[in-house]
Amino acid sequence: MSSSLPTSFAADAPALAAALCALIACGTLGNWLVLRKEAMTGDAIAHAVLPGLVAGFLVTGTRSVGAMFVGAALAGIAAILIAKWIRTRARTEAGAALGIVFTAFFAFGVALLETQGARQVDLDPECVLFGSLETLFYVESPDASWITGVPRQLWSLAGAAVLAVLFSVAFAKELTLLAFDAPYARVASKSPRAIESALLAIVSACIVASFEAVGSVLVIALLACPALIAAPHARSVRGQILLSLIIGCAIACIGYLLAAQAESVFGAKTALNSAGMIAALLAAAVPLSHATRKLIIHQRA
Amino acid sequence: MIFGANTLTVLAGCALFGALAGAVGTFVLARRRALVADVAGHATLPGVCLAFLAGEAWGIGGRTPWLLLLGGAVTALIAACCVPALARLRRVGSDGATAVSLAFFFGLGAVLISVVQSHESGAQGGLRKLLFGSAAAMNSDDVTTLIVLTLATLIALSVFFKEFALLSFDEPFARVSGLPVRNLDLVLTVLLVATVVAGLQVAGIVLVVAMVLTPAAAARQLRGSLTRVTVMASIIGAASAAGGVIVSSMFERVPTGSAMTLVATLVLLIAMALPLRARLAVGA
Amino acid sequence: MTALPLDVSALSAGYTREEMIVRDASFSLVHGSMTALIGPNGAGKSTLLKGLLGLLPACTFDRIAFFGDTLDAARARIAYIPQRSEIDWNFPASALDVVAMGLYRKLGFFRRVGRDAKAQARVALEQVGLRDEAMEQVGELSGGQQQRVLIARALVQNAELLFLDEPFANVDAFTEEHVAGILRGLRDQGRTILAVHHDLRSVRKHFDQVMLLNERILAQGNAAEVMTDARLAEAYGFTPNSAVSTADKAVSGTAA
């Protein structure tokens, strides 16, 4: 977690950029999850990737992005599949199965982290929950090009954002049909299962990419809230996604600045946790957005 | 083994909590409130932080157990009540409502914990232990609070057992026969929050939900009547909690919450693997 | 001779292997027929439909042939219209958007819904009498209008074999008449229709063929042949109101 506060905008820029990339990645995919009534699946994956992340590190012995990424994505997908198995096998509601599986994965992850890798992985469980946006700095070095100064997490977040948007644009039709009317989609085409698996894999990948920088609090908020803010006003899926990203980005900027400038805004002693601030604001915007819609309808009538 | 207070008392307190969590979990599962339990667990964080800050401000010390738990209970209860209210909004649904409530309260908690950390007080370290639970860090005040709260909740649960049983089994019938369904659901939510709060010290904010869900799910594999399932859930919960405390005392770095969750999950997997006949035998 | 639109033999279907809901169902549909699948609650009407379309986890059969071919080869010619309650009508989409979904398969991956597709969707909406509702949100349409939107989606797909699950559930009598008229029109164009139906009183009014199901198929044939008191009693476990079966039997029934 950060100890001191960067004051200039240049110092804030990487963290804000990371938050916005995470918003585009998770926010776009979150629309599909919300339309499929699977908002909590994102929450479950966000907790369940932890043991994979740690195991990826332990197996390769380095903090290589690749290994941790693969480990985490595998853990996320495994958790969802096991939850499905428990749901049918143990006859519990979907939510209970998710809750059982993601707590087990997370517990295992925390245990691994604390016993095996705490020092080496340089990842403390608290960071996993609340993120470490504030520690993303632009490192200036006179002899290298500007690119090397950009924090590593920002690159993977930007990649995740591009991946999420490309996937959503390319398979917009198929994802829409599956979310609206899955039985029809399953009869009309053989491929829906492949697309559902791809969605799951890409959600996992984006969560992993976002996880390290923004923490699970913000990941959960980013997956559910932007889509739910846009939902009451949307008249088409494309409209909902665009609206969710626009409002989401605006709220993320406000939240980040409020937290980073907490000393001057609230008279706090230090900067506040920006991931948490953005998450809370996004969530608070959901009922507000619904109230606005009612107001608009009321005024028209 | 390293314990802050008398080892046996801590162990007994944790087992008692496990029994309560299992019993409450049976009804939480039956009423399909699993993820509300998750929200309640996470949503204790802002309340706990606020209570800490209040305690510091009033000069009674931030780490006053009853104050922390009261604070956590207040925000957890608000969050749990937000879920059905949000679910009524158009295009939100129970799934979205759960996620939104969780995001708001846990996000707020993240902000407040950064406020707490900026506080010049030696006591804030104890607050971090609440995230994943630590039986070793419990002092005698904590244990007393845990046991009193758990016993009170267990008694309340047994008072309403008959009504909860009817409600879980057949809601329409319960409605027609004049049971105040909404109030009973509220009572169940209050009991759930009390359970979650009681378990904060032991199982931790993030993982306390596992102690509510997993033992109850394991007990459900063993079939039998609701009373039997509830009793089995309590036994499994108590065993998992005690097992978790022992495991985490052997591997010092493993938080108690993690250990308990893993033990309970193991029990669930065993229960699921049992052949049907064995399950019936245990259930009967 | 062309192959039958649907030929099923020894189909058993359910949610787990241990508990099959439909057992050993064998039947076939002929071209241009409109068949009602009837039976008591829990008889497995929806299960039969879902099972033969590969939507259930547990399913065994000797043979299921669509136009003499496998399901995968025939998907383009089949449309499944699920129960209205299975669909989330709060979805952000206009009636036109939903009808255009019928063209997604033909468009294939990566292609967007263009002007041409929208024009086709409009034509289909006109055929079901919803020209003016094209841009309405589907959630704001009435139950009957929603049902017609789903039929229009099958129309634009140009499906030759339509499976409908309870198309007349929760719609008023006028709408039921309207939707049934549209379906009869489709039959007269040579399409084949199989619909789950629960209202015994209107079976004979809307359908020419009837299939009676209670876990097993008890009878299939012309509505008049199948809808006898004896058969219905066997399926439903009681003798239904005689007025349900046939008018002339109703007379003899009351006399007896």
PDB file of C-alpha atoms in Angstrom, chain A residues 1 37-40 43 47 85-86 89-91 93 95-96 99-100 102-104 106-108 110-111 114-115 118 124-126 129-130 217 220-221 224-225 228 231-232 234 269-270 272-273 276-277 279-280 283-284 286-287 290 293-294, chain B residues 28-29 32-35 38 42 45 86 89-92 95-96 98-100 102-104 106-108 110-111 113-115 117-120 128 131-132 206-207 209-210 213-214 217 220-221 253-255 258 261-262 265 268-269 272 279:
ATOM      1  CA  MET A   1       0.000   0.000   0.000  1.00  0.00           C
ATOM      2  CA  LYS A  37     -27.417 -12.751 -14.610  1.00  0.00           C
ATOM      3  CA  GLU A  38     -23.957 -13.919 -13.633  1.00  0.00           C
ATOM      4  CA  ALA A  39     -22.654 -10.797 -11.923  1.00  0.00           C
ATOM      5  CA  MET A  40     -21.459 -12.794  -8.932  1.00  0.00           C
ATOM      6  CA  ASP A  43     -16.789 -11.997  -7.744  1.00  0.00           C
ATOM      7  CA  HIS A  47     -11.335 -14.555  -5.275  1.00  0.00           C
ATOM      8  CA  TRP A  85     -20.220 -29.718 -10.455  1.00  0.00           C
ATOM      9  CA  ILE A  86     -21.067 -29.052  -6.807  1.00  0.00           C
ATOM     10  CA  ARG A  89     -23.923 -33.072  -7.460  1.00  0.00           C
ATOM     11  CA  ALA A  90     -24.732 -31.565  -4.052  1.00  0.00           C
ATOM     12  CA  ARG A  91     -28.012 -29.981  -5.184  1.00  0.00           C
ATOM     13  CA  GLU A  93     -28.412 -23.211  -5.257  1.00  0.00           C
ATOM     14  CA  GLY A  95     -24.936 -18.937  -5.253  1.00  0.00           C
ATOM     15  CA  ALA A  96     -24.130 -21.391  -2.475  1.00  0.00           C
ATOM     16  CA  GLY A  99     -19.631 -19.252  -2.279  1.00  0.00           C
ATOM     17  CA  ILE A 100     -18.324 -22.629  -1.162  1.00  0.00           C
ATOM     18  CA  PHE A 102     -14.425 -19.444  -4.058  1.00  0.00           C
ATOM     19  CA  THR A 103     -13.892 -19.337  -0.292  1.00  0.00           C
ATOM     20  CA  ALA A 104     -12.092 -22.683  -0.493  1.00  0.00           C
ATOM     21  CA  PHE A 106      -9.200 -18.134  -1.595  1.00  0.00           C
ATOM     22  CA  ALA A 107      -8.437 -19.841   1.709  1.00  0.00           C
ATOM     23  CA  PHE A 108      -5.977 -22.110  -0.064  1.00  0.00           C
ATOM     24  CA  VAL A 110      -3.966 -17.208   1.440  1.00  0.00           C
ATOM     25  CA  ALA A 111      -2.461 -20.273   3.120  1.00  0.00           C
ATOM     26  CA  GLU A 114       1.512 -17.021   3.926  1.00  0.00           C
ATOM     27  CA  THR A 115       3.469 -20.258   4.211  1.00  0.00           C
ATOM     28  CA  ALA A 118       4.856 -14.217   1.240  1.00  0.00           C
ATOM     29  CA  ASP A 124       0.544  -9.454   0.637  1.00  0.00           C
ATOM     30  CA  PRO A 125      -3.019 -10.706   1.038  1.00  0.00           C
ATOM     31  CA  GLU A 126      -4.173  -7.217   1.854  1.00  0.00           C
ATOM     32  CA  LEU A 129      -8.093  -7.434  -1.565  1.00  0.00           C
ATOM     33  CA  PHE A 130      -7.612  -3.694  -1.745  1.00  0.00           C
ATOM     34  CA  VAL A 217     -12.722  -5.003  -4.328  1.00  0.00           C
ATOM     35  CA  ILE A 220     -15.980  -6.969  -8.290  1.00  0.00           C
ATOM     36  CA  ALA A 221     -17.283  -3.428  -8.606  1.00  0.00           C
ATOM     37  CA  ALA A 224     -21.083  -5.469 -11.987  1.00  0.00           C
ATOM     38  CA  CYS A 225     -21.580  -1.745 -11.461  1.00  0.00           C
ATOM     39  CA  LEU A 228     -25.964  -1.929 -13.872  1.00  0.00           C
ATOM     40  CA  ALA A 231     -28.958  -0.856 -17.658  1.00  0.00           C
ATOM     41  CA  PRO A 232     -32.017   1.247 -16.739  1.00  0.00           C
ATOM     42  CA  ALA A 234     -30.186   1.318 -22.314  1.00  0.00           C
ATOM     43  CA  LYS A 269      -3.855  12.679   6.983  1.00  0.00           C
ATOM     44  CA  THR A 270      -2.802  10.751   3.867  1.00  0.00           C
ATOM     45  CA  LEU A 272      -7.037   7.136   0.816  1.00  0.00           C
ATOM     46  CA  ASN A 273      -7.372   3.771  -0.898  1.00  0.00           C
ATOM     47  CA  GLY A 276     -12.051   1.233  -2.642  1.00  0.00           C
ATOM     48  CA  MET A 277     -13.181   4.789  -3.312  1.00  0.00           C
ATOM     49  CA  ALA A 279     -15.715   0.820  -6.044  1.00  0.00           C
ATOM     50  CA  ALA A 280     -17.926   2.541  -3.480  1.00  0.00           C
ATOM     51  CA  ALA A 283     -21.867   0.989  -6.474  1.00  0.00           C
ATOM     52  CA  ALA A 284     -23.587   4.067  -5.085  1.00  0.00           C
ATOM     53  CA  VAL A 286     -26.415   2.178  -9.401  1.00  0.00           C
ATOM     54  CA  PRO A 287     -29.463   3.170  -7.298  1.00  0.00           C
ATOM     55  CA  HIS A 290     -32.346   4.052 -11.359  1.00  0.00           C
ATOM     56  CA  ARG A 293     -34.680   7.056 -14.811  1.00  0.00           C
ATOM     57  CA  LYS A 294     -37.793   7.233 -12.654  1.00  0.00           C
TER      58      LYS A 294
ATOM     59  CA  VAL B  28     -29.453 -19.707   5.020  1.00  0.00           C
ATOM     60  CA  LEU B  29     -29.079 -22.435   2.379  1.00  0.00           C
ATOM     61  CA  ARG B  32     -31.370 -19.381  -0.725  1.00  0.00           C
ATOM     62  CA  ARG B  33     -29.505 -16.580   0.997  1.00  0.00           C
ATOM     63  CA  ALA B  34     -25.996 -17.941   0.446  1.00  0.00           C
ATOM     64  CA  LEU B  35     -24.574 -14.856  -1.184  1.00  0.00           C
ATOM     65  CA  ASP B  38     -21.062 -13.331   1.688  1.00  0.00           C
ATOM     66  CA  HIS B  42     -17.526  -8.378   3.684  1.00  0.00           C
ATOM     67  CA  LEU B  45     -15.333  -4.097   7.342  1.00  0.00           C
ATOM     68  CA  LEU B  86     -31.689  -3.295  -4.890  1.00  0.00           C
ATOM     69  CA  LEU B  89     -34.823  -2.359  -9.384  1.00  0.00           C
ATOM     70  CA  ARG B  90     -35.370  -3.000 -13.079  1.00  0.00           C
ATOM     71  CA  ARG B  91     -32.716  -5.116 -14.796  1.00  0.00           C
ATOM     72  CA  VAL B  92     -30.728  -5.563 -11.573  1.00  0.00           C
ATOM     73  CA  ASP B  95     -27.347 -11.361  -8.598  1.00  0.00           C
ATOM     74  CA  GLY B  96     -26.590  -7.761  -9.515  1.00  0.00           C
ATOM     75  CA  THR B  98     -25.576  -8.782  -4.302  1.00  0.00           C
ATOM     76  CA  ALA B  99     -22.603  -7.567  -6.314  1.00  0.00           C
ATOM     77  CA  VAL B 100     -23.536  -3.891  -5.906  1.00  0.00           C
ATOM     78  CA  LEU B 102     -20.804  -6.022  -1.753  1.00  0.00           C
ATOM     79  CA  ALA B 103     -18.887  -3.527  -3.899  1.00  0.00           C
ATOM     80  CA  PHE B 104     -20.224  -0.535  -2.004  1.00  0.00           C
ATOM     81  CA  PHE B 106     -16.336  -3.522   0.871  1.00  0.00           C
ATOM     82  CA  GLY B 107     -15.105  -0.540  -1.161  1.00  0.00           C
ATOM     83  CA  LEU B 108     -16.050   1.756   1.689  1.00  0.00           C
ATOM     84  CA  ALA B 110     -11.100  -0.410   1.857  1.00  0.00           C
ATOM     85  CA  VAL B 111     -11.217   3.383   2.047  1.00  0.00           C
ATOM     86  CA  ILE B 113      -9.017   0.866   6.470  1.00  0.00           C
ATOM     87  CA  SER B 114      -6.622   3.247   4.749  1.00  0.00           C
ATOM     88  CA  VAL B 115      -7.861   5.943   7.143  1.00  0.00           C
ATOM     89  CA  GLN B 117      -3.777   2.832   8.848  1.00  0.00           C
ATOM     90  CA  SER B 118      -2.882   6.487   8.807  1.00  0.00           C
ATOM     91  CA  HIS B 119      -3.840   6.639  12.492  1.00  0.00           C
ATOM     92  CA  GLU B 120      -0.960   6.858  14.950  1.00  0.00           C
ATOM     93  CA  ARG B 128      -5.594  -6.507  10.026  1.00  0.00           C
ATOM     94  CA  LEU B 131      -9.365  -9.906   7.567  1.00  0.00           C
ATOM     95  CA  PHE B 132      -8.495 -13.596   7.622  1.00  0.00           C
ATOM     96  CA  VAL B 206     -13.476 -12.582   3.924  1.00  0.00           C
ATOM     97  CA  LEU B 207     -13.809 -16.232   4.860  1.00  0.00           C
ATOM     98  CA  VAL B 209     -19.069 -16.958   4.931  1.00  0.00           C
ATOM     99  CA  ALA B 210     -17.423 -20.320   4.290  1.00  0.00           C
ATOM    100  CA  LEU B 213     -22.165 -22.288   3.869  1.00  0.00           C
ATOM    101  CA  THR B 214     -19.787 -25.231   3.706  1.00  0.00           C
ATOM    102  CA  ALA B 217     -23.887 -27.954   2.528  1.00  0.00           C
ATOM    103  CA  ARG B 220     -27.299 -31.633   3.468  1.00  0.00           C
ATOM    104  CA  GLN B 221     -25.498 -34.475   1.708  1.00  0.00           C
ATOM    105  CA  ARG B 253       1.531 -18.521   9.393  1.00  0.00           C
ATOM    106  CA  VAL B 254      -1.732 -19.997   8.112  1.00  0.00           C
ATOM    107  CA  PRO B 255      -4.599 -17.731   9.199  1.00  0.00           C
ATOM    108  CA  SER B 258      -8.101 -20.249   5.853  1.00  0.00           C
ATOM    109  CA  THR B 261     -12.404 -23.140   5.427  1.00  0.00           C
ATOM    110  CA  LEU B 262     -10.111 -25.824   4.083  1.00  0.00           C
ATOM    111  CA  THR B 265     -14.324 -28.037   2.403  1.00  0.00           C
ATOM    112  CA  LEU B 268     -17.937 -31.466   2.243  1.00  0.00           C
ATOM    113  CA  LEU B 269     -15.938 -33.356  -0.382  1.00  0.00           C
ATOM    114  CA  MET B 272     -20.230 -35.829  -1.406  1.00  0.00           C
ATOM    115  CA  ARG B 279     -25.052 -40.999   3.800  1.00  0.00           C
TER     116      ARG B 279
END
